[in-house]
Short mmCIF file of C-alpha atoms and ligand atoms in Angstrom, two decimals:
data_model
loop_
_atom_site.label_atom_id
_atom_site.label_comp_id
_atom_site.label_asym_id
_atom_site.label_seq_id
_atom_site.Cartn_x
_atom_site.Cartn_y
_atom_site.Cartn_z
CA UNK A 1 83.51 -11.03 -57.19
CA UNK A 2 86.94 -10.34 -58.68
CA UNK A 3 88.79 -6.47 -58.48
CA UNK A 4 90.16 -5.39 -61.41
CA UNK A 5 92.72 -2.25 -61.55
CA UNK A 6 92.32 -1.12 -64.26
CA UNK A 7 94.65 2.38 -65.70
CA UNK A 8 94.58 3.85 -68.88
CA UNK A 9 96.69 5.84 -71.48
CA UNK A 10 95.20 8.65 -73.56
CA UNK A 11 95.82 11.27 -76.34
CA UNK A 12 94.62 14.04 -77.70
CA UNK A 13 93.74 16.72 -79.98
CA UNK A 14 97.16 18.71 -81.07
CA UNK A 15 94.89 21.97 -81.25
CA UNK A 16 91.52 22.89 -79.35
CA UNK A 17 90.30 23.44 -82.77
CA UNK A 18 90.72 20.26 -84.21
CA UNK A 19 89.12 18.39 -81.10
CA UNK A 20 86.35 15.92 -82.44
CA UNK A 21 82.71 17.41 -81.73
CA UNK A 22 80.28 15.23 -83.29
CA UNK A 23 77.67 14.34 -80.81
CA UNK A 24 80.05 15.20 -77.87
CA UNK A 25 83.59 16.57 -77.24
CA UNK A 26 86.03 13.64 -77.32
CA UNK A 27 88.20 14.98 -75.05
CA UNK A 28 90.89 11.94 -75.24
CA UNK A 29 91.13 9.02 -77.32
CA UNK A 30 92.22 6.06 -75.15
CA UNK A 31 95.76 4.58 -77.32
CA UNK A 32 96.83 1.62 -73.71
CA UNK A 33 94.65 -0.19 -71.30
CA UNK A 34 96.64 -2.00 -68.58
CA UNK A 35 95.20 -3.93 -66.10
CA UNK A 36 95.92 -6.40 -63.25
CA UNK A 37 93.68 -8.90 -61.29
CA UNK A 38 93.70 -7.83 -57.58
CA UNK A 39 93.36 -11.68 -56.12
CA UNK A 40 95.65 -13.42 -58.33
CA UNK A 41 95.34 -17.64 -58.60
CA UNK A 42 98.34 -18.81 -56.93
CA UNK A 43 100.07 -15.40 -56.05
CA UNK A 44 101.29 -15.04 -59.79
CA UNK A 45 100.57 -11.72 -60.93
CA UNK A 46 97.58 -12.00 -63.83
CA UNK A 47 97.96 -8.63 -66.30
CA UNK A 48 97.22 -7.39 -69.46
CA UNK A 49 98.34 -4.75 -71.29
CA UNK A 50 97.01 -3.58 -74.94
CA UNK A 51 98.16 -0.65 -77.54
CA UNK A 52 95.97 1.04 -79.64
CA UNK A 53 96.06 2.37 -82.73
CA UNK A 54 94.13 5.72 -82.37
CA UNK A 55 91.82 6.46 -85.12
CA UNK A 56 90.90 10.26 -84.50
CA UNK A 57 93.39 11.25 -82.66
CA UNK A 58 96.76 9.54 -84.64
CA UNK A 59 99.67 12.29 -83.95
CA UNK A 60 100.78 12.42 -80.25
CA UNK A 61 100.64 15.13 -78.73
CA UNK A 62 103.96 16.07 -77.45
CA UNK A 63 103.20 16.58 -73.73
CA UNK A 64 101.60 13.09 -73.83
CA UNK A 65 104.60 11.64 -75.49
CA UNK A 66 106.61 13.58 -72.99
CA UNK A 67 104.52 12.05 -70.10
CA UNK A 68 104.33 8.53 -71.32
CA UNK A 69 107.29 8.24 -73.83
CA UNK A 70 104.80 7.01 -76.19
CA UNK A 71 105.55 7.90 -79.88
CA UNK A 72 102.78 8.46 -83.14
CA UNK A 73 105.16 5.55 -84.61
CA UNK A 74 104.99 2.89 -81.82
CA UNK A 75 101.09 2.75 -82.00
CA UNK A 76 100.76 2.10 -86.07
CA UNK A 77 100.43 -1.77 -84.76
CA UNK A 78 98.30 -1.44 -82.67
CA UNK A 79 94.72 -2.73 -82.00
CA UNK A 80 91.61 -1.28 -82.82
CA UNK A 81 89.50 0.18 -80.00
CA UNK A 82 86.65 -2.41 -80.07
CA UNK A 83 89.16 -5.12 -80.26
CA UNK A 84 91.30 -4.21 -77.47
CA UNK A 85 88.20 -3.44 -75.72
CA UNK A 86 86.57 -7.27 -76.17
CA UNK A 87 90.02 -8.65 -75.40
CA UNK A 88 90.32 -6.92 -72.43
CA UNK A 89 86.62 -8.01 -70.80
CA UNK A 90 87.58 -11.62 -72.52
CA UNK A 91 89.92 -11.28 -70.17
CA UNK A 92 87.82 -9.45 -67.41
CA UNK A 93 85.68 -12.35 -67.38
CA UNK A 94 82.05 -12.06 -65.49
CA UNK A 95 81.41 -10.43 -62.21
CA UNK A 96 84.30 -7.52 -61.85
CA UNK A 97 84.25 -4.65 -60.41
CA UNK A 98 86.76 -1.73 -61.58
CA UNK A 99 89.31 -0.45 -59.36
CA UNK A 100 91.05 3.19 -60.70
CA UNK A 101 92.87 5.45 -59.43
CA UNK A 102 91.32 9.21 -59.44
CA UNK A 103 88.06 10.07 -61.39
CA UNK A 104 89.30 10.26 -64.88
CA UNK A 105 90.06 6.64 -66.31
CA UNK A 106 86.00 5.43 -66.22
CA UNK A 107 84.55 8.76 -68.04
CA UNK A 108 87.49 8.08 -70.61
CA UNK A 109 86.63 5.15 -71.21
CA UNK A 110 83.12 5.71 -71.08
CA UNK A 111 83.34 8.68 -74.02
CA UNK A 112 85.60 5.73 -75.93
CA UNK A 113 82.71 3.79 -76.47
CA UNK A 114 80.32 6.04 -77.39
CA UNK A 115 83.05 7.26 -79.76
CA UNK A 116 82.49 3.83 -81.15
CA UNK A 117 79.11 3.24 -80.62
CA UNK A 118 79.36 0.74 -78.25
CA UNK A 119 77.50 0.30 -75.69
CA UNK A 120 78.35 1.17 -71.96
CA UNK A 121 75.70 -0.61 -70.47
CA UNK A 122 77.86 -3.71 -69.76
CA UNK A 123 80.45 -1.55 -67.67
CA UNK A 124 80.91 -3.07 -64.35
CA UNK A 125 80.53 -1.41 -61.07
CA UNK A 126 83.73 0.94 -60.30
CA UNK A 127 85.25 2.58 -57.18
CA UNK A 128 88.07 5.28 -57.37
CA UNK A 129 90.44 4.27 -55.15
CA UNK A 130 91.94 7.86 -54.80
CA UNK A 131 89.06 9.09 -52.99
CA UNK A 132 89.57 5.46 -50.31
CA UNK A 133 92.73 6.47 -49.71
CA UNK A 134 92.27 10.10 -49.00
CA UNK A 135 90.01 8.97 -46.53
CA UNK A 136 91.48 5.92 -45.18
CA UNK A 137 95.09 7.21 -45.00
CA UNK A 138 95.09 11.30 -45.69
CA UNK A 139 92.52 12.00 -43.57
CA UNK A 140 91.97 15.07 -46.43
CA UNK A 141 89.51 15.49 -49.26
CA UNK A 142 92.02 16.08 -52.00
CA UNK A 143 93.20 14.22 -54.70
CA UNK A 144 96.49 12.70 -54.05
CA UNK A 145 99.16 11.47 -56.79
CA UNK A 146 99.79 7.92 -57.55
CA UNK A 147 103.66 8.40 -56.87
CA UNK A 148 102.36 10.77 -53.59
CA UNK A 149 100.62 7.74 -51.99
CA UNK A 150 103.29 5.11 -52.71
CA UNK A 151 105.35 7.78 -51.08
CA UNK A 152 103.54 7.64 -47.94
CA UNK A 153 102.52 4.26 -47.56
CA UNK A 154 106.62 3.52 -47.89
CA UNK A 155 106.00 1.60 -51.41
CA UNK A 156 108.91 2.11 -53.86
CA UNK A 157 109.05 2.91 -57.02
CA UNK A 158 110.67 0.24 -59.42
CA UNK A 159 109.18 0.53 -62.22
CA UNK A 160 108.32 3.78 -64.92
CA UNK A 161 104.92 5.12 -64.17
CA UNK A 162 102.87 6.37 -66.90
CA UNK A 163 102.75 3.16 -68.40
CA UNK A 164 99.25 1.79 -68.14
CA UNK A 165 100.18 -1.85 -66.60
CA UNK A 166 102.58 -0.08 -64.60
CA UNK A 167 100.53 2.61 -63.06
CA UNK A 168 97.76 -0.56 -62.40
CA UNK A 169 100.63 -2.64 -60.42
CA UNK A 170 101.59 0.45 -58.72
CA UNK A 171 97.75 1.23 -57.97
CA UNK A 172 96.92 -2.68 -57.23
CA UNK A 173 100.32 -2.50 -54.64
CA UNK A 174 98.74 1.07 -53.16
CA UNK A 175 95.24 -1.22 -52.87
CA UNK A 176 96.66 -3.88 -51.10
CA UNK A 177 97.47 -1.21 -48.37
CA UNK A 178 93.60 -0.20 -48.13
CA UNK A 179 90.68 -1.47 -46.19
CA UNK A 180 89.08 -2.27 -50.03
CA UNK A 181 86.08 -3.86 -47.75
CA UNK A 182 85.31 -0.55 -45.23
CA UNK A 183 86.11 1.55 -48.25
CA UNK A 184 83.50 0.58 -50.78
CA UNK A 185 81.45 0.39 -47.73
CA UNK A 186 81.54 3.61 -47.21
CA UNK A 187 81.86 5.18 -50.54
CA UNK A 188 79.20 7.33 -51.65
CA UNK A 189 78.62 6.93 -55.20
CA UNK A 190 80.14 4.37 -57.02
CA UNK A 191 80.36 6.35 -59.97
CA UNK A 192 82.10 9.61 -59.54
CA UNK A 193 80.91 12.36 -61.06
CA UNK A 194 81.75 13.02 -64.70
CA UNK A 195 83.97 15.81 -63.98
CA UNK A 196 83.51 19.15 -66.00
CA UNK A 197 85.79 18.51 -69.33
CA UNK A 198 87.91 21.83 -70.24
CA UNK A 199 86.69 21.43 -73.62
CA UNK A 200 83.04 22.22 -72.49
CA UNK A 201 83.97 25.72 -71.49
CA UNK A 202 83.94 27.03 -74.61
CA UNK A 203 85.24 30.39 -73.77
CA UNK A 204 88.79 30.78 -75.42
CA UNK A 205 91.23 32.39 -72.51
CA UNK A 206 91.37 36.22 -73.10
CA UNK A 207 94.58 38.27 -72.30
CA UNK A 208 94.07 41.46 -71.21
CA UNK A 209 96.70 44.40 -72.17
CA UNK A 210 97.27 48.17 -71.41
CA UNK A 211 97.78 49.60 -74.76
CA UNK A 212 97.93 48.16 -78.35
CA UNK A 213 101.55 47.97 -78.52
CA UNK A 214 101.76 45.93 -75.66
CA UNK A 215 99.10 42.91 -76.99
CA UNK A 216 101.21 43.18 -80.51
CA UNK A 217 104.81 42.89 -78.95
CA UNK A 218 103.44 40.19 -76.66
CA UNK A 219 100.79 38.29 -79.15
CA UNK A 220 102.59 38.45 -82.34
CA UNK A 221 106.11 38.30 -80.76
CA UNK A 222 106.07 35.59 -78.07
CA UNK A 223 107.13 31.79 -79.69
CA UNK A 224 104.73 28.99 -79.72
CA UNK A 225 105.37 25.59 -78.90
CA UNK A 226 104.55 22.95 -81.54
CA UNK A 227 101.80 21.06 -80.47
CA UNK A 228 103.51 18.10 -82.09
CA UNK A 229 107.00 18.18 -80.85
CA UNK A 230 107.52 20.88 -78.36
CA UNK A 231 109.87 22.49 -80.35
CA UNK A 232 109.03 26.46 -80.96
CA UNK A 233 107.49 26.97 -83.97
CA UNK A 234 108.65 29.74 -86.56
CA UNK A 235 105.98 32.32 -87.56
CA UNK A 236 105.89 33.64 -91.00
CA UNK A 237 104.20 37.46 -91.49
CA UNK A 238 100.85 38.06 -89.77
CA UNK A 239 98.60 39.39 -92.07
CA UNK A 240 95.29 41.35 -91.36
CA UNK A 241 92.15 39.07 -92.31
CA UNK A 242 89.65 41.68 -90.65
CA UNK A 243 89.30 44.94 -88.28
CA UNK A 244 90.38 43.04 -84.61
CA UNK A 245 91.71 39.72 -86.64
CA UNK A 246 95.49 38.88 -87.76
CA UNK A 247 96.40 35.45 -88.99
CA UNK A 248 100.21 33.83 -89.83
CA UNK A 249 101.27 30.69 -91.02
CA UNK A 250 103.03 29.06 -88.04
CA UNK A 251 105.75 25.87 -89.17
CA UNK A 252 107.42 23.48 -87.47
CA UNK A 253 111.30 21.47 -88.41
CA UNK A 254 109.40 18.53 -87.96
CA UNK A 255 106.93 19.03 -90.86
CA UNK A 256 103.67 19.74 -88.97
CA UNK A 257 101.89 23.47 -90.28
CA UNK A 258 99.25 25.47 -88.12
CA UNK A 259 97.78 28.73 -88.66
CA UNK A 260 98.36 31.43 -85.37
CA UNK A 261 94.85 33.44 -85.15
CA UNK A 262 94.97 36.91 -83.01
CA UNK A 263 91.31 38.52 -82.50
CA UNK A 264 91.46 41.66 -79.83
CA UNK A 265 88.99 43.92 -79.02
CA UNK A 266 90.10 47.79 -77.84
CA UNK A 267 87.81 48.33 -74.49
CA UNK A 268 86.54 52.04 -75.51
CA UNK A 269 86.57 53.55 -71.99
CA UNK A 270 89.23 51.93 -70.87
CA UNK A 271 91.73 51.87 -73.78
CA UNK A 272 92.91 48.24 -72.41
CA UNK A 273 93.15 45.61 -75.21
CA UNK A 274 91.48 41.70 -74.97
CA UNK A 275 93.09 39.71 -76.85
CA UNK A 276 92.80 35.79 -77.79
CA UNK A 277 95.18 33.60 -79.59
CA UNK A 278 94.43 30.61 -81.15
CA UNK A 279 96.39 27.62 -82.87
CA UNK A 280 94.55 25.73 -86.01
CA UNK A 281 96.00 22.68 -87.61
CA UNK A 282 96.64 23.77 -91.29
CA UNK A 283 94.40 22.85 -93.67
CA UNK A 284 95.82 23.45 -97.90
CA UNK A 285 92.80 25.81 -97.93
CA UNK A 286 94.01 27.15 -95.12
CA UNK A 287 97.33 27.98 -96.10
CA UNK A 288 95.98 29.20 -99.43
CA UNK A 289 93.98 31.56 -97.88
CA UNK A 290 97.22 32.99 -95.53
CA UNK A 291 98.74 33.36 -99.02
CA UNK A 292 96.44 35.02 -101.18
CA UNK A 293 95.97 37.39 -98.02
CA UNK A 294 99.33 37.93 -97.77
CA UNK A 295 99.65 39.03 -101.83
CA UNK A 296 97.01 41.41 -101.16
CA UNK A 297 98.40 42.74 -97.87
CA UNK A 298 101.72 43.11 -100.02
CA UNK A 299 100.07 45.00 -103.13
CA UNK A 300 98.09 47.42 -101.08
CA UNK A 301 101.81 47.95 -99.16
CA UNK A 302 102.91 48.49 -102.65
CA UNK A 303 100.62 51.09 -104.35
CA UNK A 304 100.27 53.27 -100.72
CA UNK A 305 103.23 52.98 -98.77
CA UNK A 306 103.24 53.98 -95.31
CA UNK A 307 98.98 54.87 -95.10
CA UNK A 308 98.29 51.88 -93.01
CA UNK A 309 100.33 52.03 -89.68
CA UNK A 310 99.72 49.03 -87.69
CA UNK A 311 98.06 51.40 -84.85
CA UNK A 312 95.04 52.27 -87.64
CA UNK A 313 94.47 48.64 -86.42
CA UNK A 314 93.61 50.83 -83.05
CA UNK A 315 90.12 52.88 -84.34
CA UNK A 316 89.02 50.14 -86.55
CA UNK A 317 87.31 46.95 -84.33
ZN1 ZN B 1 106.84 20.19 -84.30
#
């Protein structure tokens, strides 16, 4: 039996509206797999690491790029999934068993091969090391950091985490400081529970406001980051699509268009205002739409000035 830490990198979806949902909800699409062999032959260190090329999910998303300093550009190279996938068990070879650290890397990878339909029926046995050391070591049920448990078991940190050979070193180095024997001994279920995705809740967050003024000053005033880049994005004029609806063209310096949805609802006893804001990635049709709306909201400005307030917004839902 061989160990195998095993950490991966992941993107995703620049908007909640353009996440893939055929079949399931791919919440990530898996773009590094780094591993390292927990009993190396001859104390050399035996690794792999392997970039790939996204095929869903292509533009970073900003806060992963921020997290990993991994760019849309540096992954055009890359592998495809099934390829880095067969190299990586190639290099697995037969009777493994995955070490991770936390819950999240084994569902990941799990949703990446049904993405391709591949089947998961040859993943090996795998233990999450983050729950062995929050017993072993915390003495608390709680999930601890990667850099937190280095921390406290003295380990430095010499090289950039969030890097998926890196963050298996560091985990294989946290590992070596475990009872990996009394652990899986006494680990309950060797495959953690597939944790609720967010993207299964498919209730958008609602805001909920005093008055109307204060949900328009607030929803069609506040900035937006870029999904993209993180840069604020500029808003162009927000036109009404329907009673309760407003829509704007949203753009970015570096190139990338969305459309900004508002949809409120005015609470008739209370007078408070719901409101929900949404980010689209821009579709031509899209953005034709936004304009031919936006001639029409300008003619009807045009012929009777000053008859629509924005407040009629107010009585009509
Ligand atoms: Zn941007």
């Amino acid at each position: 039996m061989q160990y195998i830490v095993l950490d991966l990198e992941w993107n995703q979806a620049l908007t909640r509206e353009s996440m893939r949902r055929k079949g399931f909800t791919l919440v990530g699409e898996i773009i590094q797999i780094g591993a390292v062999r927990l009993d190396s032959v001859n104390g050399k260190a035996d690794t792999i690491r392997l970039v790939i090329a996204p095929k869903y999910y292509k533009k970073i998303h900003w806060s992963v790029r921020k997290l990993t300093g991994i760019s849309t550009k540096s992954l055009e190279n890359g592998l495809t999934f099934p390829d880095a996938y067969a190299q990586f068990m190639d290099w697995c070879g037969e009777n493994v068993t995955f070490l991770t650290w936390g819950p999240d890397d084994l569902p990941m990878l799990r949703d990446n091969l049904r993405l391709h339909n591949m089947s998961t029926q040859s993943l090996p046995a795998s233990f999450d090391l983050q729950r062995i050391f929050a017993r072993q070591i915390a003495g608390k049920k709680q999930q601890f950091s990667l850099s937190d448990a280095m921390e406290q078991l003295g380990i430095p940190q010499t090289i950039p985490a969030h890097d998926a050979l890196n963050d298996a070193l560091n985990t294989a180095e946290v590992c070596r400081k475990l009872d990996l024997e009394a652990g899986i001994a006494h680990y309950d279920d060797p495959f953690p529970q597939q944790k609720k995705s967010p993207a299964d809740d498919d209730a958008l967050p609602r805001t909920i406001y005093q008055s109307y003024a204060e949900m328009a000053q607030t929803e069609f005033e506040s900035p937006s980051p870029c999904p993209a880049c993180g840069n604020d994005l500029t808003l162009s004029k927000w036109v009404r699509r329907a009673p309760g609806k407003r829509i704007t063209l949203a753009t970015c310096m570096c190139g990338e268009k969305f459309i900004l949805k508002v949809r409120w609802k005015i609470d008739d006893e209370s007078d408070h205002v719901f409101a929900t804001r949404m980010l689209e990635e821009a579709t031509e049709e899209q953005i034709g739409a936004y304009q031919r709306a936006l001639r029409a909201h300008r003619r009807t400005r045009h012929r009777k000035p000053k008859t629509q307030p924005i407040s009629a917004d107010k009585t009509a839902k």
